[in-house]
XYZ file of C-alpha atoms in Angstrom:
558
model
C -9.322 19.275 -18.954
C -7.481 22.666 -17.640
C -4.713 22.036 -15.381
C -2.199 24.564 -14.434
C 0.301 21.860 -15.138
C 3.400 21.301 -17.766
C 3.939 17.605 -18.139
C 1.514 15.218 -17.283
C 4.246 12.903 -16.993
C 6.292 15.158 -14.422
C 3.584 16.599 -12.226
C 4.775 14.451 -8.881
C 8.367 15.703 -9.539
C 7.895 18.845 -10.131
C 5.338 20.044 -6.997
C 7.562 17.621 -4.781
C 10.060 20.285 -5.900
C 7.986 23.168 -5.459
C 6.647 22.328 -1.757
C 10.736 21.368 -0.505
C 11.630 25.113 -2.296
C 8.971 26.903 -0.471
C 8.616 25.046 2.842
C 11.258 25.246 5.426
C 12.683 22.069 7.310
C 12.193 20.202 4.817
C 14.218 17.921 2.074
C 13.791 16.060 -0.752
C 15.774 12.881 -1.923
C 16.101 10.463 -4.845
C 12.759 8.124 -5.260
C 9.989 10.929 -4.424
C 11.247 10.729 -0.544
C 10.650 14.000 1.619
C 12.026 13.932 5.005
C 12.964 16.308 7.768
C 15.936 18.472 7.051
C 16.953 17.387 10.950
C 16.348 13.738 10.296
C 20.333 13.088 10.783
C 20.217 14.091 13.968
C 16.401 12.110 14.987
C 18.593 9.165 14.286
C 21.567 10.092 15.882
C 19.376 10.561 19.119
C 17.887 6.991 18.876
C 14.394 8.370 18.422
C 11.668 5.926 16.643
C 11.542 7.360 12.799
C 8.253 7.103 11.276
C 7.654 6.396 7.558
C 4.476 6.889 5.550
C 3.323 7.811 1.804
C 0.886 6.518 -0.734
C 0.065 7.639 -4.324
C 0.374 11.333 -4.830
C -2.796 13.591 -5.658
C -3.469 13.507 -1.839
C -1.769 16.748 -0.990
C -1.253 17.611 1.747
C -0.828 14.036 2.620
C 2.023 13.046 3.210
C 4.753 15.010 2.824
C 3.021 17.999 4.403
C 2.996 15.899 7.944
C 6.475 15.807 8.208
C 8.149 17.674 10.765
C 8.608 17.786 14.332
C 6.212 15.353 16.338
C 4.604 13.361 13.119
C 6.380 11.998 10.130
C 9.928 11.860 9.647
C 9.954 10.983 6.039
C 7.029 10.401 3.427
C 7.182 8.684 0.122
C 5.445 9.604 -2.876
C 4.655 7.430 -5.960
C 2.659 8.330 -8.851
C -0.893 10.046 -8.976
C -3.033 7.521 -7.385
C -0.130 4.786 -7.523
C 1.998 3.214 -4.714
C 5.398 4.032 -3.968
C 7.894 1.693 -5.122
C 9.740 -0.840 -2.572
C 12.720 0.763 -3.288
C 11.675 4.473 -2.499
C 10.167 3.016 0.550
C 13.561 1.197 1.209
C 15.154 4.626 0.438
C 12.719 6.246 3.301
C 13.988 3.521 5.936
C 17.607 3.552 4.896
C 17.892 7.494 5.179
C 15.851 7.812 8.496
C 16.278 4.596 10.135
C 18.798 4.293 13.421
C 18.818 2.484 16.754
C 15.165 3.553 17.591
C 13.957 1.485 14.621
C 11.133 2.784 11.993
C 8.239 2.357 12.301
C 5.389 2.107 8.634
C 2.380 3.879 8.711
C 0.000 2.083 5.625
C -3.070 2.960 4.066
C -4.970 -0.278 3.615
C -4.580 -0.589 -0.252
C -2.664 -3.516 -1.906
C -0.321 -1.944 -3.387
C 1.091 0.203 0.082
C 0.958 -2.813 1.749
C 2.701 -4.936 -0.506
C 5.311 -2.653 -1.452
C 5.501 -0.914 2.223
C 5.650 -4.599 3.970
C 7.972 -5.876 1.094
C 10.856 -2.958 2.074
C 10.546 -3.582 5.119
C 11.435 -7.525 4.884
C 14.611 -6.598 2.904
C 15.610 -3.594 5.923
C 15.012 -5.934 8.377
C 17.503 -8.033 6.632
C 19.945 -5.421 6.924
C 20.113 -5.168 10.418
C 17.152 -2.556 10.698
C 14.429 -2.890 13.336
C 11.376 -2.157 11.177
C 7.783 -2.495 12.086
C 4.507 -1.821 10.270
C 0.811 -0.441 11.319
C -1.892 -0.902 8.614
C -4.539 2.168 9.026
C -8.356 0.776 7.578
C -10.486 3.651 8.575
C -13.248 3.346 6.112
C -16.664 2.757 7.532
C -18.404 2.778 3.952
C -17.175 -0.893 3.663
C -18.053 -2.882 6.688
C -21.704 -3.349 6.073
C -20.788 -4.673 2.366
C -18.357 -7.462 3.066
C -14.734 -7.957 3.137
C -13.373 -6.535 -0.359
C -10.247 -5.933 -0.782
C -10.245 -4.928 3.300
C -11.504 -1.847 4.834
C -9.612 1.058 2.830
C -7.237 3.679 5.092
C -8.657 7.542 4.749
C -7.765 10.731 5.510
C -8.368 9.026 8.946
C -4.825 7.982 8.896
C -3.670 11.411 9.833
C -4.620 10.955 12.983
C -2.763 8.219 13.825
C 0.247 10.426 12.166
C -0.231 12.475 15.117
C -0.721 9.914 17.910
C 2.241 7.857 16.583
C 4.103 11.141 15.925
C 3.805 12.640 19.839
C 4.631 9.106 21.274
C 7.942 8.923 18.894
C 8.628 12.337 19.992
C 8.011 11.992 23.956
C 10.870 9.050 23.637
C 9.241 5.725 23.615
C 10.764 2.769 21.887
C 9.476 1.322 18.757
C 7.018 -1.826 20.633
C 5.035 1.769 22.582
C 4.844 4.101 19.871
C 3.427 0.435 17.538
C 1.058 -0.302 20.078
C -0.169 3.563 20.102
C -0.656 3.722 16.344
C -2.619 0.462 16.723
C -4.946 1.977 19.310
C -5.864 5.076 17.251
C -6.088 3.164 14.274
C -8.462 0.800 16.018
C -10.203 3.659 17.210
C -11.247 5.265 14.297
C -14.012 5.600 11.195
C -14.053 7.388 7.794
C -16.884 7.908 5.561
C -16.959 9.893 2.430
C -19.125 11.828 -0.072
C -18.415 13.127 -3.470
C -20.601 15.304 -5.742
C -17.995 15.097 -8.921
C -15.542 12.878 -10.060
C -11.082 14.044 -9.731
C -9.619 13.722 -13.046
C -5.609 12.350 -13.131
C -3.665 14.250 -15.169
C -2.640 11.429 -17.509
C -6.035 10.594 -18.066
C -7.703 14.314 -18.730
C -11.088 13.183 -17.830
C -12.893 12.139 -15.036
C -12.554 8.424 -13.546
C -16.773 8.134 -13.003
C -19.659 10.139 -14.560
C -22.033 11.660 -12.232
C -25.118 13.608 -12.895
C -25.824 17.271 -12.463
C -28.327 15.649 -9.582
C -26.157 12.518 -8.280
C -23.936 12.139 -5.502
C -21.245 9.014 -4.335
C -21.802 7.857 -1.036
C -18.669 5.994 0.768
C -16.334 6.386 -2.397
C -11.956 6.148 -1.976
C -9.873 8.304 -2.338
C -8.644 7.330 -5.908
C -12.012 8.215 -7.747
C -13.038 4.379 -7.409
C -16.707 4.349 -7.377
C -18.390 4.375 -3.529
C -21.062 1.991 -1.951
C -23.944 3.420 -3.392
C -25.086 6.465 -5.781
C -27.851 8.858 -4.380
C -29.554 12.088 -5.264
C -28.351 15.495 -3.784
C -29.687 16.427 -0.796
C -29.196 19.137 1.729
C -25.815 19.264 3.477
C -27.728 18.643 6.983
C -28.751 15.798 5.911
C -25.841 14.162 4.172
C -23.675 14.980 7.474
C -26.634 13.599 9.228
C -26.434 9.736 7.205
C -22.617 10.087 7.024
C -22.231 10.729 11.449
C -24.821 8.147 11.822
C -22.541 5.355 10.291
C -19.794 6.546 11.912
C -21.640 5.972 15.329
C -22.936 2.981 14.679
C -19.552 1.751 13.069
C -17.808 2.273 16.293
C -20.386 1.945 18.872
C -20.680 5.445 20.487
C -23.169 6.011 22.722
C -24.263 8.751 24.822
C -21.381 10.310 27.093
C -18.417 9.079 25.128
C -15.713 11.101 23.873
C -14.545 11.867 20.638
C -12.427 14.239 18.234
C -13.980 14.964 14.752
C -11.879 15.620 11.201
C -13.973 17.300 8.484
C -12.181 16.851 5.253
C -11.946 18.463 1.618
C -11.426 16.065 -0.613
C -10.068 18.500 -2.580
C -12.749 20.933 -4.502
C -15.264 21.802 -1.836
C -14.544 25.665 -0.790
C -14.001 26.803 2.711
C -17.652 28.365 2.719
C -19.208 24.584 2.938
C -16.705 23.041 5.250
C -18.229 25.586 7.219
C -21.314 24.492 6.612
C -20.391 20.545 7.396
C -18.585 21.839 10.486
C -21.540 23.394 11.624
C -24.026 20.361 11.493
C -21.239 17.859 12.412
C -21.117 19.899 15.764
C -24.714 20.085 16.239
C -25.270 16.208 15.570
C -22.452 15.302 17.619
C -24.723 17.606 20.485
C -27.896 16.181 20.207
C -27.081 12.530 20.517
C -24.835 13.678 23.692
C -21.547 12.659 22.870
C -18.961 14.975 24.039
C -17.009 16.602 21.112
C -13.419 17.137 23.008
C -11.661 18.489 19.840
C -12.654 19.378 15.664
C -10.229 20.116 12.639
C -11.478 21.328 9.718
C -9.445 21.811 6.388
C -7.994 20.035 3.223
C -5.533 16.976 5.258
C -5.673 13.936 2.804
C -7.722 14.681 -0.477
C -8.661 12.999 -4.001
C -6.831 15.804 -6.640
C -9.697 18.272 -7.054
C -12.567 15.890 -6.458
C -15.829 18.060 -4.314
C -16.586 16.599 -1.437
C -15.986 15.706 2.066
C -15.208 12.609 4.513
C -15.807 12.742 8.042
C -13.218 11.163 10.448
C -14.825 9.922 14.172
C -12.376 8.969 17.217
C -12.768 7.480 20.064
C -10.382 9.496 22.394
C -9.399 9.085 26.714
C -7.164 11.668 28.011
C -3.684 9.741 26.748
C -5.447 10.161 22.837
C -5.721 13.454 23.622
C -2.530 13.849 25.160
C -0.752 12.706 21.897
C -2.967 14.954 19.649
C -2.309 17.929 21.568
C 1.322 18.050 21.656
C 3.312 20.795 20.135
C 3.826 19.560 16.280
C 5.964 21.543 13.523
C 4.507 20.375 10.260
C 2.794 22.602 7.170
C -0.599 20.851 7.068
C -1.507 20.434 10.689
C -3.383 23.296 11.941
C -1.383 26.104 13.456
C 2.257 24.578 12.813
C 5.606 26.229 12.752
C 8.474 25.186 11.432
C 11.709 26.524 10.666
C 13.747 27.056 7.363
C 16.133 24.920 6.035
C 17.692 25.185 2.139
C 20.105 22.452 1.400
C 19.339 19.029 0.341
C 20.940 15.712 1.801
C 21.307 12.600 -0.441
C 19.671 9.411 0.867
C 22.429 7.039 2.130
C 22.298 3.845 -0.339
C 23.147 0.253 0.086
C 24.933 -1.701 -3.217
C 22.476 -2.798 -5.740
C 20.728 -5.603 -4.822
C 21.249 -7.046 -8.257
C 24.898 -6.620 -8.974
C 26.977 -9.364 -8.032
C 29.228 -9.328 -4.810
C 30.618 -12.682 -5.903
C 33.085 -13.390 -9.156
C 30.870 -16.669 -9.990
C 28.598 -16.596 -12.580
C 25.768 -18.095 -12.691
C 26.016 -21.485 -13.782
C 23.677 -21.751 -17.096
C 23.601 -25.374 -17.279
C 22.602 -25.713 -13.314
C 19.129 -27.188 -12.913
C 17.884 -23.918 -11.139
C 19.093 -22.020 -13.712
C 17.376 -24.201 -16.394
C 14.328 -24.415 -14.724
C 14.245 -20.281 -14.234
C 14.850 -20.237 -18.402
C 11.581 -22.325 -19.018
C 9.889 -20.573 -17.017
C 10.513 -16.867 -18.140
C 10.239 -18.377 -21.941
C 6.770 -19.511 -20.568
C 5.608 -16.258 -19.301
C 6.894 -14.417 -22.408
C 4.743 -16.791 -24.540
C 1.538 -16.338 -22.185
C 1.606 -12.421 -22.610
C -1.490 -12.257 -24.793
C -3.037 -14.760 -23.110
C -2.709 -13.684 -19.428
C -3.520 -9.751 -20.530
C -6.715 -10.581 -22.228
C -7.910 -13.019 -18.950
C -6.652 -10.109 -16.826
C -8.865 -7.404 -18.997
C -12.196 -8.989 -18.205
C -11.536 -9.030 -13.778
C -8.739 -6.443 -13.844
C -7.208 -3.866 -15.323
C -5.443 -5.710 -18.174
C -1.404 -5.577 -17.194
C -0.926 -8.947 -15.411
C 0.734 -10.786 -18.657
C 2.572 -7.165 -19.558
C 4.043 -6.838 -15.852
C 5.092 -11.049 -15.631
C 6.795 -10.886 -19.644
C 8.368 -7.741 -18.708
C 9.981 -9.313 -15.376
C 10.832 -12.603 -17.328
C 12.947 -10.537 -19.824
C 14.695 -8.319 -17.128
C 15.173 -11.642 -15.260
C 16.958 -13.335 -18.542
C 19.020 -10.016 -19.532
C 19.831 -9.746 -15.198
C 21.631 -13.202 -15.215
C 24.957 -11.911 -15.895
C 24.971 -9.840 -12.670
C 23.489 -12.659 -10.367
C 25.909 -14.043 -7.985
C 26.213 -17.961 -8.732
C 27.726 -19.004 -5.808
C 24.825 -21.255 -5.205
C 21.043 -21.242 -5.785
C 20.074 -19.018 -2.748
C 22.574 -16.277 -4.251
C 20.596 -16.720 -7.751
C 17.106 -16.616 -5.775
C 17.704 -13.705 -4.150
C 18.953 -11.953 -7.393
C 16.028 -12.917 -8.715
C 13.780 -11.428 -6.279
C 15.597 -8.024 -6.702
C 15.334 -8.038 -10.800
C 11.697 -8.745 -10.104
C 10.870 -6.254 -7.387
C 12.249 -3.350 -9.498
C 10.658 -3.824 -12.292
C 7.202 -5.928 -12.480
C 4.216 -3.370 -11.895
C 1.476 -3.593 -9.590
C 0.762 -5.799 -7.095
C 2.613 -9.010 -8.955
C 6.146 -7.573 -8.200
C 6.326 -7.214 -5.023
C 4.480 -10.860 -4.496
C 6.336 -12.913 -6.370
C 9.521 -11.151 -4.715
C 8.489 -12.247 -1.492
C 7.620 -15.271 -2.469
C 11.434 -15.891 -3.714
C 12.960 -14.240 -1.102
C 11.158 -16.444 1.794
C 11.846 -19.121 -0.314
C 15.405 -18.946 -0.719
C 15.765 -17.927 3.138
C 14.368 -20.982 4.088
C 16.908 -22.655 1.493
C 19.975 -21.053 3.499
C 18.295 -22.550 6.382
C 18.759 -25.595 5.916
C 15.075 -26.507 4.918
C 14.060 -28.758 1.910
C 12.582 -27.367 -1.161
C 8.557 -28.558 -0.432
C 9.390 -26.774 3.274
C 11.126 -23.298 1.885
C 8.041 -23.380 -0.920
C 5.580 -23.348 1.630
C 6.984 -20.253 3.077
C 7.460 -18.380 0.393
C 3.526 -18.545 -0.371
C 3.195 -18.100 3.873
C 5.076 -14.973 2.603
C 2.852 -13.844 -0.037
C -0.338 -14.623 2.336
C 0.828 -11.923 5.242
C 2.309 -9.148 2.862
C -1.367 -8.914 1.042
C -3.809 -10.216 3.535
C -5.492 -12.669 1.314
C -6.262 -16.191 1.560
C -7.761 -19.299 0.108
C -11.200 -18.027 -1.510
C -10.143 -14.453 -1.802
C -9.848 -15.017 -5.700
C -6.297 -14.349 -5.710
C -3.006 -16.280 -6.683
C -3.694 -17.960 -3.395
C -6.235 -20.108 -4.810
C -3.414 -21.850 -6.647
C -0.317 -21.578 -4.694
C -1.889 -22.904 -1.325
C -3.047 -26.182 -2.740
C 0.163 -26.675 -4.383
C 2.294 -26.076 -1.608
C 0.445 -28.258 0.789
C 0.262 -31.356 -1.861
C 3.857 -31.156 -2.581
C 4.598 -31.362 1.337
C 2.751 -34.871 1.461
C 3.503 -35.565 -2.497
C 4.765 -34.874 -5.503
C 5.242 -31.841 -8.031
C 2.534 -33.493 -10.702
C 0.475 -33.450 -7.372
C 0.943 -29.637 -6.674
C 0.107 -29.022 -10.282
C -3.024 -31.189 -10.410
C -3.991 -29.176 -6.880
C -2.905 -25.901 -8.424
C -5.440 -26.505 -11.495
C -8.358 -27.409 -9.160
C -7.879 -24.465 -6.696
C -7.510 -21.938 -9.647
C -10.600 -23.500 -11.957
C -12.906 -23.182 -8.231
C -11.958 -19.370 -8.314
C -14.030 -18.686 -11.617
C -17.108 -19.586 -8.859
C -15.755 -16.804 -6.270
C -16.686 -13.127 -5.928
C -13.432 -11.589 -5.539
C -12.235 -10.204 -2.145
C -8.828 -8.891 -2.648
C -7.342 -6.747 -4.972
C -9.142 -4.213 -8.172
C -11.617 -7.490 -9.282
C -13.552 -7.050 -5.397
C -14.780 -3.814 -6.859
C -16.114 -5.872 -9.389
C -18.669 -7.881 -7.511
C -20.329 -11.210 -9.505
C -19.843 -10.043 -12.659
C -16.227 -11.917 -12.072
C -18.244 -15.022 -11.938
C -17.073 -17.608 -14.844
C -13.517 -16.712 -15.225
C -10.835 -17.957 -13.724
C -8.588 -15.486 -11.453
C -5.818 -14.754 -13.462
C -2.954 -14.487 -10.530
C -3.981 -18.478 -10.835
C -3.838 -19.123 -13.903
C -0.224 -17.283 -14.368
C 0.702 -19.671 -11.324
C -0.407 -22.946 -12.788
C 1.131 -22.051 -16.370
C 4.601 -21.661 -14.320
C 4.326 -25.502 -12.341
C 2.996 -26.980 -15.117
C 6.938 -25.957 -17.088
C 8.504 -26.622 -13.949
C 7.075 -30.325 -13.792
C 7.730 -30.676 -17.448
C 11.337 -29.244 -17.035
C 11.922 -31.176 -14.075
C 10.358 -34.734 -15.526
C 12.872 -34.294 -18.136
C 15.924 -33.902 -16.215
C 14.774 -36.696 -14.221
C 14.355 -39.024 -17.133
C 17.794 -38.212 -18.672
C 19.157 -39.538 -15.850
C-alpha cells in the first residue's frame, strides 16, 4: 500500500487539521467536530443548526458542507467508523440554541444509534433536537430489507434542501419536514471497478478481477448486490439510470436533478464521460433534466467508481437547491476566512457524581449489577467466538470491556437512589463499549431508569427500555438481533414472572439461529447465518439468567 500518510492511527486528526488550516470559516473542536467559525452567532439568531457526519474516508463529506446555507457542524469518527455519541453530543451542545438542531443520518447502524442516542441525552438537557434518517440506496430494494436501505452520497442533497430552509428562517418542524421530502425523493446506485483500502488495514477490503466490476456496493468497501464483467461506460450508466427510474417511478415529463459522483479514484476525464450519457439517457426517455452536478461530494477513500443520485424536484426543491450557499465542496462556493479556533462548550461529566452518596454496595441493584458484569467478563471467549462466525468477532470484547469500566466507575456513581446509579451506568457504558452494543444497551438503561423516576414499576420501565432499543436501531422481532430475546422477555415479565422472561428470552434467541439476518453486519451475510444463534441474544439471555439466579437468592434469604 502507498499512502502519502504518517500514522495510520492519526490520519482523521491530522487532515481534519489540515482542511480547518487551509479553509476559511471554518473551526475545529475537541471530538473530530468541524463547525462554522460564525456558529455563535447562528445560535444567537435562533436559526435551526444542522448536524451531520459519519465515518471519515468520505471527503468531502461532511465537513466540506459546512458553511453558510448547509451544515453548521459535522462530526467525524474513524475511517469507515461512526462518530461517537459524545462527539455528536459535542456537535449539538456547541451549535444548538432556541431554533433547535436538527440530525442529518446516513442509514447505517452505527450513525443511527449513536446520532439518535445524543440526541436522547440533549433533549434531556433542555435542547430541542430532531433527527432525519437519509436511505438513498436503490441497489437494495429489490433484495429485501437488510440492514435498511443504506444513505449515499445522495444525502448531500438533502444537506442542501435542509440547509436553504434553515437559512430562509423556518423553525425546526419546516426545515424536518423539508429534509424528509428530499430524502423521500431520492435514489442512489453505485459502481466500483476496484476495491478502497483503509489505512489501518493496507490492503483492499474485496478482490476484484482485472475484468470484474461491483454493482450497487456502499460506501465502506462492503461488497454490492451483484459482481459483473466490465462493460462500456454507456452501458453501465444505462443499467444504473434504469434502476433509478424504476426505483422512484419517473415517467415521461417529470422533473429531476442528477448527481454524478467519484467515489473517489475515477479521474475527471470519465465523469465526463458518465455525465455525458447520464444526460443523453435522461433525454431519450423524456424526463426533463432541470439541474446536474458533477464532481467528488461523498466518496469511498480512493475506491474507482461512480454512483448516480436521481431527484424528484417541483419548483420549491429547486428553490432550496439554488440558493446562495458558502461551503468548499458545493460547486461554485465562497466563503470567507476565519483563523482562530473556539472550544466546544461542555456539560459536567455524565459519570462523575453530583451527589456526596456513594453507591450503596450492599443495595440489591448494586448486587445484581456485580453478577452481572462478573457474568459478562466470564462469557468473553464465549460470546467473541459466537460473534466471529455472523459478525465481526468484538461483541464479548466490547460487553467485558464495559463490565470492567462499569465495576472500576462505581465510585463516581451518584447513590442517591437506583435511577442515579442507572443513569451512571448508561454513561460508563456509552463511552466506552464499541459498536453498535454501546449505544443500545445505554438506551436501554437510560429509558429504563426514566421510567423508574416516573413512577412506573420495574416490568413497565423494562419494557421501555427495549421500546428504546427498538426505535434507536430500527429492528424488530425476526430481524436476528438482541430483539429476538429482549421482546419476549419484556412482554412475559409484564403478565409473569422473571423465570418466565428468561424461559421466553431462551426461546426467542434459539428461533433466531432459523432467521436470515436483517439488521446489522450478519444481513450482509445472507443464509450462511443459518444454525447459530444471534449473538446480541445470547449475551441477553446469559445476563437474565444471573439476574434470576441473583434475585432467587435474595428472595430466599429472606
Amino acid at each position: 500500500m502507498k499512502k502519502l500518510i504518517n500514522d495510520p492511527a492519526e490520519v482523521v486528526p491530522e487532515m481534519l487539521q489540515g482542511f480547518v488550516l487551509t479553509n476559511p470559516g471554518v473551526t475545529l473542536l475537541d471530538d473530530g467536530v468541524v463547525v462554522r467559525a460564525d456558529h455563535a452567532d447562528v445560535r444567537r439568531r435562533g436559526q435551526v443548526a444542522l448536524v451531520s457526519g459519519g465515518g471519515a474516508g468520505h471527503e468531502p463529506a461532511h465537513a466540506g458542507y459546512v458553511g453558510t446555507g448547509m451544515l453548521t457542524a459535522a462530526v467525524a469518527g474513524d475511517v469507515f467508523t461512526s462518530p461517537s455519541v459524545d462527539a455528536v453530543l459535542t456537535a449539538i451542545r456547541a451549535v444548538g440554541g432556541s431554533g433547535g438542531v436538527l440530525l442529518i443520518v446516513k442509514n447505517y447502524t452505527g450513525d443511527r444509534l449513536n446520532f439518535g442516542l445524543a440526541a436522547e441525552i440533549a433533549r434531556t438537557e433542555g435542547l430541542e433536537v430532531e433527527l432525519v434518517v437519509v436511505a438513498d440506496d436503490a441497489a437494495l430494494a429489490a433484495d429485501g430489507d437488510n440492514a435498511g436501505r443504506r444513505g449515499l452520497a445522495g444525502t448531500v442533497l438533502v444537506h442542501k434542501v435542509a440547509g436553504a430552509a434553515a437559512e430562509a428562517g423556518l423553525p425546526l418542524a419546516a426545515v424536518k419536514q423539508e429534509a424528509l421530502r428530499a430524502a423521500e425523493s431520492i435514489a442512489t446506485m453505485g459502481v466500483a471497478l476496484t476495491a478502497c483500502t483503509v489505512p489501518a488495514a493496507g490492503r483492499p477490503g474485496l478482490e476484484l478481477a482485472a475484468d470484474e466490476i461491483e454493482w450497487g456496493l456502499g460506501i465502506h468497501g462492503e461488497p454490492g448486490v451483484e459482481r459483473g464483467t466490465i462493460r462500456p461506460a454507456d452501458e453501465v450508466i444505462d443499467t444504473l439510470l434504469a434502476r433509478l427510474v424504476a426505483d422512484l417511478g419517473i415517467g415521461a415529463g417529470e422533473r429531476v436533478v442528477l448527481l454524478v459522483n467519484n467515489l473517489g479514484g475515477t479521474p475527471a476525464m470519465e465523469l465526463g464521460i458518465i455525465a455525458r450519457r447520464a444526460v443523453s439517457y435522461l433525454a431519450e426517455h423524456r424526463i426533463t433534466l432541470e439541474r446536474a452536478w458533477v464532481g467528488s461530494f461523498l466518496t469511498a477513500l480512493d475506491m474507482a467508481g461512480c454512483s448516480l443520485s436521481l431527484a424528484r424536484v417541483d419548483d420549491d426543491l429547486l428553490t432550496r437547491l439554488d440558493a446562495p450557499t458558502q461551503t468548499i465542496a458545493w460547486p461554485a462556493a465562497h466563503i470567507g476566512r476565519v483563523v482562530h479556533e473556539v472550544p466546544a462548550p461542555r456539560r459536567q461529566r455524565e459519570v462523575v457524581a453530583t451527589s456526596t452518596v456513594p453507591v450503596d454496595e450492599n443495595s440489591v441493584l448494586w448486587q445484581t449489577v456485580e453478577a452481572v458484569c462478573a457474568r459478562l467478563v466470564e462469557a468473553e471467549q464465549e460470546l467473541t467466538d459466537l460473534d466471529q462466525l455472523v459478525g465481526d468477532g468484538d461483541l464479548g470484547i466490547s460487553l467485558a470491556r464495559g463490565a470492567r469500566a462499569v465495576l472500576n466507575d462505581r465510585t463516581q456513581y451518584d447513590g442517591t437512589d437506583d435511577v442515579s446509579v442507572l443513569r451512571g451506568i448508561a454513561g460508563t457504558v456509552r463511552r466506552v463499549v464499541g459498536g453498535t452494543s454501546g449505544p443500545l444497551y445505554a438506551a436501554l438503561i437510560l429509558r429504563t431508569a426514566a421510567a423508574l423516576n416516573a413512577g412506573e414499576p420495574w416490568p413497565v420501565a423494562f419494557q421501555a427500555g427495549v421500546d428504546a432499543i427498538a426505535e434507536l436501531g430500527g429492528a424488530k422481532v425476526g430481524d436476528r438481533t438482541m430483539l429476538d430475546a429482549l421482546v419476549p422477555a419484556a412482554t412475559a415479565l409484564r403478565t409473569g414472572s422473571l423465570a418466565d422472561a428468561v424461559a421466553a428470552a431462551r426461546v426467542g434467541t434459539d428461533a433466531s439461529a432459523d432467521i436470515v439476518a436483517a439488521r446489522g453486519r450478519s444481513s450482509y451475510l445472507g443464509d450462511r447465518v443459518l444454525g447459530v444463534v444471534d449473538p446480541g441474544a445470547r449475551a441477553v439471555v446469559l445476563q437474565l439468567e444471573v439476574i434470576q439466579t441473583h434475585l432467587d437468592g435474595v428472595v430466599a434469604a429472606h
